[in-house]
XYZ file of C-alpha atoms in Angstrom:
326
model
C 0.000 0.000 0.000
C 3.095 2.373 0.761
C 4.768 1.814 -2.528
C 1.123 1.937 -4.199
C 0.786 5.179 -3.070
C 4.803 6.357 -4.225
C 4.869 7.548 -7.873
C 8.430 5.525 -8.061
C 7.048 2.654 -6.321
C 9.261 2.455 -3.172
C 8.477 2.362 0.615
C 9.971 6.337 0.133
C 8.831 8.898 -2.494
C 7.447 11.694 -2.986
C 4.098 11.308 -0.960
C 5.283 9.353 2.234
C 8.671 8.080 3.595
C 9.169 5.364 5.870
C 11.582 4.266 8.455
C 11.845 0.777 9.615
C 13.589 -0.485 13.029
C 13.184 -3.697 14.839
C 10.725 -4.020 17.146
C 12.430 -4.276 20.906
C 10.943 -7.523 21.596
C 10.594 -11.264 19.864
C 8.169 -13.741 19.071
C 8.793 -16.825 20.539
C 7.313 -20.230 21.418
C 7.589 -21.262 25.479
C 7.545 -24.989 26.811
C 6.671 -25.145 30.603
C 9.088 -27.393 32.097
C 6.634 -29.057 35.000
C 3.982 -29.748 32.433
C 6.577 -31.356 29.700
C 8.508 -33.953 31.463
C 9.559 -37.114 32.202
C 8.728 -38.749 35.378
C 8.947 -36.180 38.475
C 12.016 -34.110 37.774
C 11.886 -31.338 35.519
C 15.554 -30.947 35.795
C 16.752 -34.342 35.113
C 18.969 -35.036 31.318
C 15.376 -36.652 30.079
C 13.275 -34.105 30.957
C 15.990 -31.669 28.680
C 16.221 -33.886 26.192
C 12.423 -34.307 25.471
C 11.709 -30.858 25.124
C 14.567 -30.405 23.121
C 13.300 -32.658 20.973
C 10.243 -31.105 20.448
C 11.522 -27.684 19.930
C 14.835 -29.064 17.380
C 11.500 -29.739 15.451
C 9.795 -26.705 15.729
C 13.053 -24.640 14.822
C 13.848 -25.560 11.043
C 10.345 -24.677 9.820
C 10.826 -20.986 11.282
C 12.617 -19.605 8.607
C 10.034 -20.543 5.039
C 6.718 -19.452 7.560
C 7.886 -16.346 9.314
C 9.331 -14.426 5.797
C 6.106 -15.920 4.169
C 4.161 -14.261 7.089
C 6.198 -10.744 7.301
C 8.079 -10.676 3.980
C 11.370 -9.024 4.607
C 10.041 -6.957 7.883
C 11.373 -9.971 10.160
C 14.293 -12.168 10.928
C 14.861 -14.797 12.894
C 16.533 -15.197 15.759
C 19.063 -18.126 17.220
C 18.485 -17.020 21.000
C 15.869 -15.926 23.513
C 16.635 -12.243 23.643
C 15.668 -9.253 21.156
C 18.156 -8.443 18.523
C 18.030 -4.852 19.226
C 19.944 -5.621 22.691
C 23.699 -5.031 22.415
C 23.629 -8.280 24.927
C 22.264 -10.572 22.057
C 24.828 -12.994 20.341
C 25.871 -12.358 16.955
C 26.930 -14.863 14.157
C 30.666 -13.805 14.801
C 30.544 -14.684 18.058
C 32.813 -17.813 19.370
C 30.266 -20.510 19.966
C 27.281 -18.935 18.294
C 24.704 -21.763 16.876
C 21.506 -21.870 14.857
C 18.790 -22.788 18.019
C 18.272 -26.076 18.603
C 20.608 -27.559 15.804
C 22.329 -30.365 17.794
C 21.748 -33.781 18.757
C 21.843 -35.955 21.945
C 25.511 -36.206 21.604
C 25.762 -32.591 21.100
C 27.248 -32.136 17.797
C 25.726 -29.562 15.354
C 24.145 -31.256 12.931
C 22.081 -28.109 11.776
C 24.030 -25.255 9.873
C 23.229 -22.186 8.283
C 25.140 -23.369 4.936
C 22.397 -26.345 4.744
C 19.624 -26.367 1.914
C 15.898 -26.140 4.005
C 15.665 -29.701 2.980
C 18.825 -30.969 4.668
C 17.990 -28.732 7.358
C 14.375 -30.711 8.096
C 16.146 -34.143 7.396
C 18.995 -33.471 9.944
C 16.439 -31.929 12.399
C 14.671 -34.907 12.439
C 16.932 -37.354 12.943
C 18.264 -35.319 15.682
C 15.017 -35.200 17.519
C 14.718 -39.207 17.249
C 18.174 -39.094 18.899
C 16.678 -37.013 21.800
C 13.389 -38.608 21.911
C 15.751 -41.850 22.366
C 18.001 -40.286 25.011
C 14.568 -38.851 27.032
C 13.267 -42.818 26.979
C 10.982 -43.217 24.439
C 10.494 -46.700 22.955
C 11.612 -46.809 18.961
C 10.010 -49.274 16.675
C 13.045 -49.382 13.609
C 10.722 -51.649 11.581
C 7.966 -49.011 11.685
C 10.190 -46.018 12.268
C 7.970 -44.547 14.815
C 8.055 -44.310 18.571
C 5.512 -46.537 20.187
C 5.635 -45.575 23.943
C 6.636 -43.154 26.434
C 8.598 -43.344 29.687
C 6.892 -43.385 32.795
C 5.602 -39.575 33.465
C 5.819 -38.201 29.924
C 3.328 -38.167 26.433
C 3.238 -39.013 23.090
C 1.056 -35.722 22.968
C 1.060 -32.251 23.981
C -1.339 -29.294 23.434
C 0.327 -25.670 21.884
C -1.973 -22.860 22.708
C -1.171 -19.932 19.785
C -3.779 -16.392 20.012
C -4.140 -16.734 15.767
C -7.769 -15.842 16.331
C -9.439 -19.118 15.258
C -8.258 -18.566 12.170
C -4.689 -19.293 12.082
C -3.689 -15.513 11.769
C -0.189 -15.807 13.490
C 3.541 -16.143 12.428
C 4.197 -19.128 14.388
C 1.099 -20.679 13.406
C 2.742 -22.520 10.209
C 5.315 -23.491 12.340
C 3.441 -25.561 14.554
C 1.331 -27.470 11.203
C 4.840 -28.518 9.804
C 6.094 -29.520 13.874
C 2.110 -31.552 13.658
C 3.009 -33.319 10.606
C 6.473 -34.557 11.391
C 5.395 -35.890 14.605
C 2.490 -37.425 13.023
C 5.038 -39.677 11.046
C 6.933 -40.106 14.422
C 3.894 -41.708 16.445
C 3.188 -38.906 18.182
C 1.174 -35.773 18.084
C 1.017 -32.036 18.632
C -2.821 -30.843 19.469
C -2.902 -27.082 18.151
C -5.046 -25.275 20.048
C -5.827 -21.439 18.331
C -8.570 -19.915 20.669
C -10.912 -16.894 19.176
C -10.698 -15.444 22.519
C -6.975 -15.005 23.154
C -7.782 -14.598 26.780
C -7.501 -18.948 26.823
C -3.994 -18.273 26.808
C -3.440 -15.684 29.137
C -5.732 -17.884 31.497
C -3.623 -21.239 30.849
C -0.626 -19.271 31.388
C -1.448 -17.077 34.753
C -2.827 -21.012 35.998
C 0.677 -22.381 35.475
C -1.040 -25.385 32.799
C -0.018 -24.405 29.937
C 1.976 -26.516 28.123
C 3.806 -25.029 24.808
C 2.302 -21.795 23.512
C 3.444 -18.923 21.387
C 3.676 -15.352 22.137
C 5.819 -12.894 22.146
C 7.645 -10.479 24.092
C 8.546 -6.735 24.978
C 12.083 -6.045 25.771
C 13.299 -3.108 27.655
C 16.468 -1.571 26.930
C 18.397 -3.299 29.745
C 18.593 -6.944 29.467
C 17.692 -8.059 32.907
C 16.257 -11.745 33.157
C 15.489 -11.798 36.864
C 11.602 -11.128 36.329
C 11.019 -14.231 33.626
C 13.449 -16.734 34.349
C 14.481 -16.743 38.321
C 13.343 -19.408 40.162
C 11.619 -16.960 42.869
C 9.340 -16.512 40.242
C 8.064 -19.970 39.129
C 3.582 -19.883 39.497
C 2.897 -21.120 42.657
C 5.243 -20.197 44.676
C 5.079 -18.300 47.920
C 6.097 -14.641 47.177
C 6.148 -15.135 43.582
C 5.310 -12.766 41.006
C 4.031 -15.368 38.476
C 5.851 -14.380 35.715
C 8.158 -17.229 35.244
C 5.683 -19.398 32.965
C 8.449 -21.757 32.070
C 8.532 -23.533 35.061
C 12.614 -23.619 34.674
C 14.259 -23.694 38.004
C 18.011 -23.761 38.530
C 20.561 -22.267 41.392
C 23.064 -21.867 38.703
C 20.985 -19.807 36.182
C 19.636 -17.590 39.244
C 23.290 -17.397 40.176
C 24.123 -16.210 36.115
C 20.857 -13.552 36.416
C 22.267 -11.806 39.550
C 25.905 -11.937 38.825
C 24.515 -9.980 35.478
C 21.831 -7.649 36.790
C 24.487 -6.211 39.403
C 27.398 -5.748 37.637
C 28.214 -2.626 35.912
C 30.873 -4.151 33.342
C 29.163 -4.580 29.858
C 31.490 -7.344 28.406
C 31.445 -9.293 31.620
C 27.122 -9.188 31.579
C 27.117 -10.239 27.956
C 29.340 -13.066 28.280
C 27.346 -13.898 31.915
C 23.785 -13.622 30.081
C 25.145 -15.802 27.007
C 25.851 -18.404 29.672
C 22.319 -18.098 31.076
C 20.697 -18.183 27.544
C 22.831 -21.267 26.872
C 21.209 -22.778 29.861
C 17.583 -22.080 28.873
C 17.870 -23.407 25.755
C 19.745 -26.555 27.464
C 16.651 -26.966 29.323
C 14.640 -26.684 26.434
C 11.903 -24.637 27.670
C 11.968 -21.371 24.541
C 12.271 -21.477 20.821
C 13.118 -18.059 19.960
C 10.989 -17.468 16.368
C 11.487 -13.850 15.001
C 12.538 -10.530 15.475
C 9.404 -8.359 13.800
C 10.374 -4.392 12.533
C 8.179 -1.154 12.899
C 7.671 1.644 10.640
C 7.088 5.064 11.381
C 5.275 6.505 8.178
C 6.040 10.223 7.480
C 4.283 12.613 5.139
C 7.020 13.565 2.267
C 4.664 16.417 1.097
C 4.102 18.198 4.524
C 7.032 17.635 6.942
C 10.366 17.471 5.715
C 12.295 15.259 6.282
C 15.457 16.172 7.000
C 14.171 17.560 10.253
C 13.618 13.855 11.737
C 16.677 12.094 13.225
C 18.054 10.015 10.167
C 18.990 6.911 11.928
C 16.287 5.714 14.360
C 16.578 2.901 16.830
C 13.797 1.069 19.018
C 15.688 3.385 22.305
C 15.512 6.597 19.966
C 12.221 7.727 17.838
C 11.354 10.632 15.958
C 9.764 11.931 19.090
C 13.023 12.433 20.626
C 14.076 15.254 18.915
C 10.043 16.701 17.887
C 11.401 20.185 18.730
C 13.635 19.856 15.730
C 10.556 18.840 12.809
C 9.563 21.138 10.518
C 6.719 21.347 8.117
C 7.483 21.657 4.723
């Protein structure tokens, strides 16, 4: 509709100009840890290793549904934080990995450099590997999984807000993670409410089990609120906001160490460590990393007057004294 409206066609011309930043936030998909498990401990190498499973799955169908949901006005995203932090990981970094692209062994057996075929194929046989190491029974004659150890599923219910109607970006995702557990022997029950309230409920109840949402950063990357263990539902004191169930002395030893230190490179390489340890845990698929744009009026303001290189920490509103109409 932007370029429609251009004379040359482009998102700026001569009748409106836009500017485009990422969003400072992420979509994501969350697995609560006491409600996807095996047997009683939500902590134990199974329990990790069957959500991993799940969300290895989920991961390598991100890429085709998100750009066919937003076009080019979203990326995606390796690791549960917004790419507009300067705490997020980058691709250059030592260690850096595409989310959930190992196996039980840990070796990466999911790469960037991989066709989206290859990418499904090795994702699959990766989450076998981890449905294996979590205890599930594997028929090789029917190449499915049969049964589940004590305490765990063969089926688990996704909650996604799409309306009733599938209107989400995640919402593809979770069709292709159906299908290919389908052909596995099990089965993921999509749940896509009218009322988007269901999930909101499910969540604030702590019985939630996977669900898709998304999230609104703030310019300091402090994890204390979502992922300390003080504030897991149910708990005495607890502010409810840790929906993910995950509960570790190490990773609430990682979010303090980072929240009261004042040394930049020493909190980025302490909050890598924590995200490491979420995603070890299995309990958020990071999805994509959305942009806004902030539409200006070529014929009345101009625009020159409007900062020239906006960030989600610094609009046009910062410097509103400065506009000027044309």
């Amino acid at each position: 509709a932007i370029k429609a409206a251009n004379p040359n066609g482009e998102l700026v011309g001569e009748k409106l100009t836009t500017m485009t930043t990422d969003f400072l936030g992420y979509g994501y998909i969350g697995i609560n840890a006491d409600n996807v498990k095996v047997g009683e401990d939500k902590g134990s190498e199974e329990s990790k290793a069957l959500r991993r499973a799940i969300a290895t799955l989920m991961s390598v169908y991100r890429e085709g549904v998100v750009y066919a949901y937003y076009g080019d006005r979203a990326s995606i995203i390796q690791y549960p934080i917004s790419n507009t932090s300067w705490a997020a990981p980058k691709p250059a970094d030592e260690g850096y990995n595409l989310a959930y692209s190992k196996d039980a062994e840990g070796n990466v057996v999911v790469t960037a450099d991989m066709s989206q075929e290859e990418k499904i194929e090795a994702a699959k046989a990766a989450a076998k590997s981890l449905f294996i190491a979590a205890g599930y029974t594997y028929d090789e004659a029917a190449g499915k999984f049969t049964a589940a150890p004590e305490g765990a599923a063969m089926e688990w219910e996704v909650i996604i807000p799409a309306d009733g109607i599938g209107d989400h970006p995640a919402y593809g995702v979770l069709t292709e993670t159906k299908n290919a557990l389908q052909a596995m022997g099990m089965d993921l029950i999509i749940n896509d409410p009218s009322d988007s309230n269901e999930l909101w409920d499910a969540l604030d109840a702590g019985n939630a089990q996977l669900w898709a949402a998304a999230w609104g950063a703030t310019p300091d990357p402090d994890m204390y609120q979502v992922y300390h263990s003080s504030n897991i539902h149910g708990l005495e004191g607890s502010s409810n906001s840790n929906h993910y169930g995950i509960q570790s002395d190490v990773l609430d030893t990682l979010i303090m160490e980072g929240r009261t230190s004042t040394d930049q490179a020493f909190r980025k390489a302490t909050y890598k460590e924590a995200l490491e340890m979420l995603m070890d845990w299995g309990v958020e698929l990071p999805t994509y990393q959305r942009q806004e744009a902030t539409l200006v009026s070529t014929t009345r303001i101009k625009v020159d007057s409007i900062p020239g290189d906006l960030t989600p920490y610094y609009g046009w509103l910062a410097e509103v004294h400065t506009l000027e109409l044309n």
